[in-house]
Amino acid sequence: MERVNPATGEALESMESDGETGIEDALATSEEAFESWRDVPLGEREELLANAADVLRENSEEYAEVMTEEMGKPIAAARSEVEKCAWVCEYYAEHASEHLQDERIGTEPGVDSFVSYEPLGPILAVMPWNFPFWQVFRFAAPHLTSGNVGLLKHASNVPGCAEAIEEVFHEAGYPDGVFQTLLVGSDAVDDIIEDDRLKAVTLTGSEPAGRAVAETAGAQIKKTVLELGGSDPFVVLDDADVEAAAATGARARTINSGQSCIAAKRFIVVEDVYDEFVEAFVEEMNALTVGDPRDDVDLGPQAREDLLADLHDQVERSVEAGATVELGGEPLDRDGFFYPPTVLTDVPRDAAVATEEVFGPVAPIFEVAGEAEAIALTNDTDLGLGGSVWTEGRERGKRVAREIESGAVFVNELTKSDPRLPFGGIGDSGYGRELGEMGIHEFVNRKTVWVQDAEMPEDEPAGE
């Protein structure tokens, strides 16, 4: 696998891919590992997960550096990502027993009836490059602990991160085969999904990739969870704290150099506070620093040269359609794949930055007459991952949040994932949930068990 440092454009040492033999060996190993791993007491699995949290923290700098080198994440953000991975490990190490305990359901006198949560087997995780550790750990922490085993097909530009993650589980004491990394291209995914030994698949990535995985898995009647793209609204109502909204909005648009599914991507502002918000927001965006991700900067490079080109093409097409550039708008003239914080106003509703997911630090701002138009524009998308609403009215915030069609809405806060809360989208943003109690239940058999005395009454009805 060829790698490029996005901060310099220079090639990194390539890494050898796994061929067909490697894939076969991994599948065979995962099937064998599952037969013993599923019988390991849950308490022991929780202890191993707590060990993984310790390994992450002990090697935080090493793991942060490989993220920064491979995909350009600012080093401070990379350290924070490692810490968040440790957090999700600790969460499930503490709560997995609670989430997976038998759920007793009363039916008849003398009958013990309950739902048992039991693992499925080997699960394939197809993961993206933008949060190369976090995306994997939010899959692995719950689903390995529930008794499944994992196979990771990571993005091709972060193979070093993929191997480092496998090392975490090895160092934590997990048995061989419980978590394996496959260094393969996307062309190998269909064959892996179609293999009878694989029982389910989860993907975080683009809408086309999600459709392809769902089609293949559906033909095999295999469970899938998809977390796809987003075009999250950031709604500023007429009673909002504009200064706070502008400050948080700039951060919400530029986290991970703007390369986040749940970044704020469409700023929808009521006309009464529009001018005030634009002025404050441009000032906040302009104050952000862009540079070498190894330094103390707010934004690093875009992860690949082609992604930089795609981003700038969206800006150029939007400007041609009538948008006004208030800030930025051109790639930086330096080595690497750097794009500055960019703000666009007067954006036509059918412009590229209005209708396509924008994966970079570009913020289109839309002026609306009032709350009703804000909600209508918010929901004028096939994507439904997250959203943010800004208002001084707590009850108003709750009401508007209920009217936004997405998997999550945050009031007076940026959209974020949290190990304690379910995370996922609707529409073309995918289906299923990760994290929290709902997340750990995605890849288990919710088995109904009915236990009564051996002698069954003669007049007991049977059948469906």
Coordinates of C-alpha atoms in Angstrom, one line a residue:
M1 CA 0.0 0.0 0.0
E2 CA 1.4 3.4 -1.1
R3 CA 1.3 6.2 1.5
V4 CA 1.8 9.9 1.2
N5 CA 2.4 12.4 4.0
P6 CA -0.4 15.0 3.3
A7 CA 1.6 17.8 5.0
T8 CA 4.5 17.5 2.6
G9 CA 3.2 15.6 -0.4
E10 CA 6.2 13.2 0.0
A11 CA 5.9 9.5 -0.2
L12 CA 6.1 7.4 3.0
E13 CA 7.4 3.9 3.1
S14 CA 5.0 1.5 1.4
M15 CA 3.4 -1.4 3.3
E16 CA 2.8 -4.9 1.8
S17 CA -0.8 -5.8 1.2
D18 CA -2.4 -9.1 2.2
G19 CA -3.1 -11.3 -0.7
E20 CA -5.7 -14.1 -1.1
T21 CA -3.8 -16.4 1.1
G22 CA -3.7 -13.7 3.9
I23 CA -7.4 -13.2 3.7
E24 CA -8.1 -17.0 3.8
D25 CA -5.8 -17.4 6.8
A26 CA -7.5 -14.5 8.6
L27 CA -11.0 -15.9 8.1
A28 CA -10.0 -19.3 9.2
T29 CA -8.3 -17.9 12.3
S30 CA -11.3 -15.7 13.1
E31 CA -13.6 -18.7 12.9
E32 CA -11.4 -20.7 15.2
A33 CA -10.9 -17.9 17.6
F34 CA -14.6 -17.2 17.9
E35 CA -15.3 -20.8 19.2
S36 CA -13.2 -20.2 22.3
W37 CA -13.7 -16.4 22.7
R38 CA -17.5 -16.7 22.9
D39 CA -17.0 -18.9 26.0
V40 CA -14.6 -16.5 27.8
P41 CA -16.5 -15.1 30.8
L42 CA -17.8 -11.6 30.2
G43 CA -16.0 -10.3 33.2
E44 CA -12.7 -11.4 31.7
R45 CA -13.5 -9.8 28.4
E46 CA -14.2 -6.5 30.3
E47 CA -10.8 -6.8 32.0
L48 CA -9.0 -7.2 28.7
L49 CA -10.9 -4.1 27.4
A50 CA -9.7 -2.1 30.4
N51 CA -6.2 -3.3 29.6
A52 CA -6.6 -1.9 26.0
A53 CA -7.4 1.5 27.5
D54 CA -4.2 1.4 29.5
V55 CA -2.2 0.4 26.4
L56 CA -3.7 3.3 24.5
R57 CA -2.7 5.8 27.1
E58 CA 0.8 4.3 27.6
N59 CA 1.5 4.7 23.9
S60 CA -0.6 7.8 23.2
E61 CA 2.2 9.8 21.6
E62 CA 3.3 6.9 19.3
Y63 CA -0.3 6.4 18.1
A64 CA -0.9 10.2 17.7
E65 CA 2.2 10.5 15.5
V66 CA 1.2 7.8 13.1
M67 CA -2.2 9.4 12.6
T68 CA -0.6 12.8 12.0
E69 CA 1.9 11.3 9.5
E70 CA -0.6 9.2 7.5
M71 CA -3.6 11.5 7.3
G72 CA -2.5 14.9 8.6
K73 CA -4.5 15.2 11.8
P74 CA -3.1 18.0 14.0
I75 CA -1.1 16.4 16.7
A76 CA -3.2 17.7 19.6
A77 CA -6.3 16.4 18.0
A78 CA -4.6 13.1 17.4
R79 CA -3.7 12.8 21.1
S80 CA -7.4 13.6 22.0
E81 CA -8.5 10.9 19.6
V82 CA -6.4 8.3 21.4
E83 CA -7.8 9.5 24.7
K84 CA -11.4 9.1 23.4
C85 CA -10.6 5.6 22.3
A86 CA -9.5 4.8 25.9
W87 CA -12.7 6.3 27.1
V88 CA -14.9 4.0 25.0
C89 CA -12.9 1.1 26.2
E90 CA -13.4 2.1 29.8
Y91 CA -17.1 2.7 29.2
Y92 CA -17.8 -0.8 27.9
A93 CA -15.4 -2.4 30.4
E94 CA -17.7 -0.9 33.1
H95 CA -21.1 -1.3 31.4
A96 CA -21.0 -4.3 29.1
S97 CA -22.3 -6.6 31.8
E98 CA -25.2 -4.3 32.4
H99 CA -26.0 -4.0 28.7
L100 CA -25.7 -7.7 28.0
Q101 CA -27.5 -9.2 31.1
D102 CA -30.5 -11.3 30.4
E103 CA -33.7 -9.2 30.1
R104 CA -36.5 -11.0 32.0
I105 CA -40.0 -10.7 30.6
G106 CA -42.9 -11.9 32.6
T107 CA -45.3 -14.2 30.8
E108 CA -47.0 -16.9 32.8
P109 CA -46.7 -18.3 36.4
G110 CA -44.0 -20.9 36.7
V111 CA -42.3 -19.8 33.5
D112 CA -38.8 -18.3 33.3
S113 CA -38.9 -16.2 30.1
F114 CA -36.1 -13.9 29.0
V115 CA -34.1 -12.4 26.2
S116 CA -30.4 -13.5 26.0
Y117 CA -27.8 -11.5 24.1
E118 CA -25.4 -13.8 22.4
P119 CA -22.6 -13.1 19.9
L120 CA -22.9 -13.8 16.1
G121 CA -19.3 -14.6 15.1
P122 CA -16.7 -12.9 12.9
I123 CA -17.6 -9.3 11.9
L124 CA -16.0 -7.3 9.2
A125 CA -15.4 -3.6 9.9
V126 CA -14.8 -1.4 6.9
M127 CA -13.4 1.8 8.3
P128 CA -12.4 5.3 7.0
W129 CA -9.3 7.4 7.3
N130 CA -10.6 10.6 8.9
F131 CA -10.7 9.3 12.5
P132 CA -8.5 6.3 12.0
F133 CA -8.4 5.1 15.6
W134 CA -11.8 6.3 17.0
Q135 CA -13.9 4.8 14.2
V136 CA -12.3 1.4 14.8
F137 CA -12.5 1.4 18.6
R138 CA -16.2 2.5 18.7
F139 CA -16.7 -0.8 16.7
A140 CA -14.3 -3.0 18.5
A141 CA -14.9 -2.0 22.1
P142 CA -18.6 -3.1 22.3
H143 CA -18.5 -6.0 19.8
L144 CA -15.4 -7.8 20.9
T145 CA -16.7 -7.5 24.5
S146 CA -20.1 -9.0 23.5
G147 CA -18.2 -12.1 22.3
N148 CA -17.7 -11.5 18.6
V149 CA -14.4 -11.4 16.8
G150 CA -13.3 -8.6 14.5
L151 CA -11.7 -8.3 11.1
L152 CA -10.6 -4.7 10.1
K153 CA -10.4 -3.5 6.5
H154 CA -9.1 0.0 7.0
A155 CA -8.7 2.8 4.5
S156 CA -5.8 2.2 2.2
N157 CA -4.0 5.5 3.2
V158 CA -3.8 4.6 6.9
P159 CA -2.3 1.1 7.0
G160 CA 0.1 2.1 9.8
C161 CA -2.9 3.0 12.0
A162 CA -4.5 -0.3 11.2
E163 CA -1.5 -2.3 12.3
A164 CA -1.1 -0.1 15.4
I165 CA -4.6 -0.9 16.4
E166 CA -4.1 -4.6 16.1
E167 CA -1.0 -4.1 18.3
V168 CA -3.1 -2.5 21.0
F169 CA -5.3 -5.6 21.4
H170 CA -2.2 -7.9 21.3
E171 CA -0.5 -5.8 24.0
A172 CA -3.7 -5.8 26.1
G173 CA -3.6 -9.6 26.2
Y174 CA -6.4 -10.6 23.7
P175 CA -6.1 -14.1 22.3
D176 CA -4.8 -14.5 18.8
G177 CA -7.5 -14.0 16.1
V178 CA -10.0 -12.0 18.2
F179 CA -9.0 -8.9 16.4
Q180 CA -7.2 -8.9 13.0
T181 CA -6.2 -6.3 10.5
L182 CA -6.4 -7.0 6.8
L183 CA -4.4 -4.8 4.5
V184 CA -6.5 -5.1 1.4
G185 CA -8.1 -2.9 -1.1
S186 CA -11.8 -2.2 -1.5
D187 CA -11.9 -4.8 -4.4
A188 CA -11.5 -7.6 -1.8
V189 CA -14.5 -6.6 0.3
D190 CA -17.2 -8.3 -1.6
D191 CA -15.5 -11.7 -1.5
I192 CA -14.9 -11.4 2.3
I193 CA -18.6 -10.5 2.9
E194 CA -19.7 -13.4 0.8
D195 CA -17.6 -15.9 2.7
D196 CA -19.9 -18.1 4.9
R197 CA -17.6 -17.7 7.9
L198 CA -18.3 -14.0 8.1
K199 CA -21.6 -13.2 9.9
A200 CA -22.0 -9.4 9.7
V201 CA -20.4 -6.2 8.5
T202 CA -20.3 -2.6 9.5
L203 CA -19.1 0.3 7.4
T204 CA -18.3 3.9 8.1
G205 CA -17.7 5.8 4.8
S206 CA -19.3 7.3 1.8
E207 CA -22.9 6.7 0.5
P208 CA -21.7 4.8 -2.6
A209 CA -19.5 2.5 -0.5
G210 CA -22.4 1.9 1.9
R211 CA -24.8 1.0 -0.9
A212 CA -22.2 -1.5 -2.3
V213 CA -21.7 -3.2 1.0
A214 CA -25.4 -3.3 1.8
E215 CA -26.2 -4.9 -1.6
T216 CA -23.6 -7.6 -1.2
A217 CA -24.5 -8.3 2.5
G218 CA -28.2 -8.2 1.7
A219 CA -27.8 -10.9 -1.0
Q220 CA -26.2 -13.1 1.8
I221 CA -28.8 -12.1 4.4
K222 CA -26.1 -10.7 6.7
K223 CA -26.6 -8.0 9.2
T224 CA -25.2 -4.6 8.4
V225 CA -24.7 -1.3 10.2
L226 CA -23.9 1.7 8.0
E227 CA -22.7 5.2 9.1
L228 CA -22.4 7.2 6.0
G229 CA -22.1 10.9 5.0
G230 CA -23.7 13.9 6.5
S231 CA -24.7 17.5 5.5
D232 CA -25.4 18.6 9.0
P233 CA -27.3 21.9 9.6
F234 CA -26.1 24.5 12.1
V235 CA -29.2 26.5 12.8
V236 CA -29.0 29.9 14.4
L237 CA -32.4 31.2 15.5
D238 CA -33.3 34.9 16.3
D239 CA -32.9 34.5 20.0
A240 CA -29.5 32.8 19.9
D241 CA -26.3 33.9 21.7
V242 CA -24.6 34.9 18.4
E243 CA -21.1 35.2 19.7
A244 CA -21.2 31.7 21.3
A245 CA -22.8 30.3 18.1
A246 CA -20.1 31.8 15.9
A247 CA -17.3 30.6 18.1
T248 CA -18.6 27.0 18.4
G249 CA -19.7 27.1 14.7
A250 CA -16.1 27.7 13.6
R251 CA -14.9 24.8 15.6
A252 CA -17.8 22.6 14.4
R253 CA -16.9 23.3 10.8
T254 CA -13.2 22.8 11.1
I255 CA -12.7 19.9 13.5
N256 CA -10.3 17.4 11.9
S257 CA -9.6 20.1 9.2
G258 CA -13.2 19.9 8.3
Q259 CA -13.1 16.2 7.4
S260 CA -15.8 14.8 9.6
C261 CA -19.2 13.3 8.8
I262 CA -20.8 15.2 11.7
A263 CA -19.1 18.5 11.1
A264 CA -21.4 21.5 10.7
K265 CA -21.8 21.8 6.9
R266 CA -24.8 24.1 6.3
F267 CA -25.1 27.3 8.4
I268 CA -28.7 28.3 8.4
V269 CA -29.2 31.7 10.0
V270 CA -32.4 33.7 10.7
E271 CA -32.3 37.2 9.0
D272 CA -32.7 39.1 12.3
V273 CA -29.2 38.0 13.4
Y274 CA -27.7 37.1 10.0
D275 CA -25.4 40.1 9.6
E276 CA -24.2 39.9 13.2
F277 CA -23.5 36.1 12.8
V278 CA -21.6 36.5 9.5
E279 CA -19.3 39.1 10.9
A280 CA -18.6 37.2 14.1
F281 CA -18.2 33.9 12.2
V282 CA -15.8 35.2 9.6
E283 CA -13.7 36.7 12.4
E284 CA -13.6 33.3 14.2
M285 CA -12.7 31.4 11.1
N286 CA -10.0 33.9 10.1
A287 CA -8.4 33.5 13.5
L288 CA -7.8 29.8 13.0
T289 CA -4.2 28.7 12.3
V290 CA -3.3 26.4 9.4
G291 CA 0.0 24.7 9.1
D292 CA 2.3 21.7 9.9
P293 CA 0.1 19.3 11.9
R294 CA 3.1 18.4 14.1
D295 CA 2.9 22.0 15.4
D296 CA 0.2 23.7 17.6
V297 CA -2.2 24.5 14.8
D298 CA -6.0 24.4 14.4
L299 CA -6.0 22.9 10.9
G300 CA -3.7 20.6 9.1
P301 CA -3.8 19.5 5.5
Q302 CA -6.5 17.7 3.7
A303 CA -5.8 13.9 3.8
R304 CA -5.1 13.4 0.1
E305 CA -4.4 15.5 -3.0
D306 CA -7.6 14.3 -4.8
L307 CA -9.7 15.3 -1.8
L308 CA -8.2 18.8 -1.9
A309 CA -9.0 19.0 -5.6
D310 CA -12.6 17.9 -5.1
L311 CA -13.1 20.4 -2.3
H312 CA -11.8 23.3 -4.4
D313 CA -14.0 22.2 -7.3
Q314 CA -17.1 22.4 -5.1
V315 CA -16.1 26.0 -4.1
E316 CA -15.4 27.0 -7.7
R317 CA -18.7 25.7 -8.9
S318 CA -20.6 27.4 -6.1
V319 CA -18.9 30.7 -6.8
E320 CA -19.8 30.3 -10.5
A321 CA -23.4 29.8 -9.5
G322 CA -23.4 33.1 -7.5
A323 CA -21.9 32.5 -4.1
T324 CA -19.7 35.2 -2.6
V325 CA -16.3 34.4 -1.0
E326 CA -16.1 36.1 2.4
L327 CA -12.9 34.3 3.4
G328 CA -10.4 31.9 1.9
G329 CA -11.5 30.1 -1.3
E330 CA -8.1 29.1 -2.7
P331 CA -5.7 26.2 -1.9
L332 CA -2.7 27.5 0.1
D333 CA 0.5 28.0 -2.0
R334 CA 2.8 25.6 -0.1
D335 CA 3.9 22.0 -0.1
G336 CA 1.2 19.6 1.0
F337 CA -2.6 19.6 0.6
F338 CA -3.7 22.6 2.6
Y339 CA -7.0 24.5 2.2
P340 CA -7.8 27.5 4.4
P341 CA -10.9 28.2 6.4
T342 CA -13.4 29.4 3.8
V343 CA -16.8 31.2 4.2
L344 CA -19.3 31.6 1.4
T345 CA -22.5 33.8 1.5
D346 CA -25.2 34.4 -1.0
V347 CA -25.2 30.7 -1.7
P348 CA -27.8 29.5 -4.2
R349 CA -29.9 26.7 -2.8
D350 CA -28.9 24.4 -5.7
A351 CA -25.1 25.2 -5.5
A352 CA -22.6 22.4 -5.0
V353 CA -21.9 23.4 -1.4
A354 CA -25.6 23.3 -0.7
T355 CA -26.5 20.0 -2.3
E356 CA -23.3 17.9 -1.9
E357 CA -21.4 16.8 1.2
V358 CA -18.5 19.1 1.7
F359 CA -15.5 17.4 3.4
G360 CA -13.2 20.2 4.3
P361 CA -13.2 23.6 6.0
V362 CA -15.7 25.3 3.8
A363 CA -18.8 26.9 5.4
P364 CA -21.8 28.1 3.3
I365 CA -24.2 30.4 5.1
F366 CA -27.8 30.6 4.2
E367 CA -30.2 33.5 5.3
V368 CA -33.8 32.5 6.1
A369 CA -36.8 34.6 7.2
G370 CA -37.6 32.7 10.4
E371 CA -37.9 29.4 12.2
A372 CA -40.2 27.7 9.8
E373 CA -38.0 28.4 6.8
A374 CA -34.9 27.3 8.8
I375 CA -36.5 23.9 9.6
A376 CA -37.6 23.5 6.0
L377 CA -34.1 24.2 4.7
T378 CA -32.6 22.0 7.4
N379 CA -34.6 19.0 6.2
D380 CA -34.1 19.7 2.5
T381 CA -31.5 16.9 2.1
D382 CA -31.4 13.1 1.7
L383 CA -28.8 12.9 4.4
G384 CA -29.7 12.8 8.1
L385 CA -26.8 12.3 10.4
G386 CA -26.7 15.2 12.9
G387 CA -27.6 18.8 13.5
S388 CA -27.1 21.7 15.9
V389 CA -29.7 24.4 17.0
W390 CA -28.9 27.6 18.7
T391 CA -31.5 29.4 20.8
E392 CA -31.8 31.0 24.3
G393 CA -35.1 29.1 24.7
R394 CA -34.6 25.7 26.2
E395 CA -38.1 24.5 25.4
R396 CA -37.9 26.0 21.9
G397 CA -34.7 24.2 21.3
K398 CA -36.3 20.9 22.3
R399 CA -39.2 21.5 20.0
V400 CA -37.1 22.5 17.0
A401 CA -34.8 19.5 17.6
R402 CA -37.8 17.2 17.3
E403 CA -38.6 18.7 13.9
I404 CA -35.2 18.1 12.5
E405 CA -34.9 14.8 10.6
S406 CA -31.6 13.3 11.6
G407 CA -30.1 10.7 13.9
A408 CA -29.0 13.3 16.5
V409 CA -29.6 17.0 17.3
F410 CA -27.6 19.0 19.8
V411 CA -29.0 22.3 21.2
N412 CA -26.4 25.0 21.9
E413 CA -23.6 22.6 21.3
L414 CA -21.8 21.1 18.3
T415 CA -22.8 17.6 17.1
K416 CA -20.5 14.9 18.6
S417 CA -20.3 11.2 19.4
D418 CA -20.2 10.0 23.0
P419 CA -19.7 6.4 24.2
R420 CA -22.8 6.8 26.5
L421 CA -25.2 7.7 23.7
P422 CA -26.4 6.0 20.5
F423 CA -24.9 7.3 17.3
G424 CA -26.1 6.9 13.7
G425 CA -28.2 8.4 11.0
I426 CA -31.3 8.1 8.8
G427 CA -31.9 8.4 5.1
D428 CA -28.8 8.3 3.0
S429 CA -26.7 8.7 6.1
G430 CA -27.3 5.0 6.9
Y431 CA -29.0 2.9 9.5
G432 CA -28.2 1.1 12.8
R433 CA -26.6 2.6 15.8
E434 CA -23.2 2.6 17.4
L435 CA -22.2 3.3 21.0
G436 CA -24.3 3.1 24.2
E437 CA -26.5 0.2 25.0
M438 CA -28.2 0.3 21.6
G439 CA -24.8 0.0 19.9
I440 CA -23.7 -3.1 21.7
H441 CA -27.0 -4.8 20.8
E442 CA -26.5 -4.4 17.0
F443 CA -24.4 -7.5 16.5
V444 CA -25.9 -10.0 19.0
N445 CA -28.6 -12.6 18.7
R446 CA -31.5 -11.3 20.8
K447 CA -32.6 -14.8 21.7
T448 CA -35.9 -15.5 23.3
V449 CA -35.7 -18.3 25.9
W450 CA -38.8 -19.9 27.6
V451 CA -38.2 -22.3 30.4
Q452 CA -40.9 -24.3 32.2
D453 CA -41.3 -27.7 33.9
A454 CA -41.0 -30.7 31.7
E455 CA -44.7 -31.7 32.0
M456 CA -46.7 -29.5 29.7
P457 CA -50.5 -29.2 30.3
E458 CA -52.5 -31.2 27.8
D459 CA -54.7 -28.3 26.8
E460 CA -51.7 -26.0 26.2
P461 CA -52.1 -24.4 22.7
A462 CA -49.1 -24.7 20.3
G463 CA -48.0 -23.1 17.1
E464 CA -47.2 -19.6 16.0

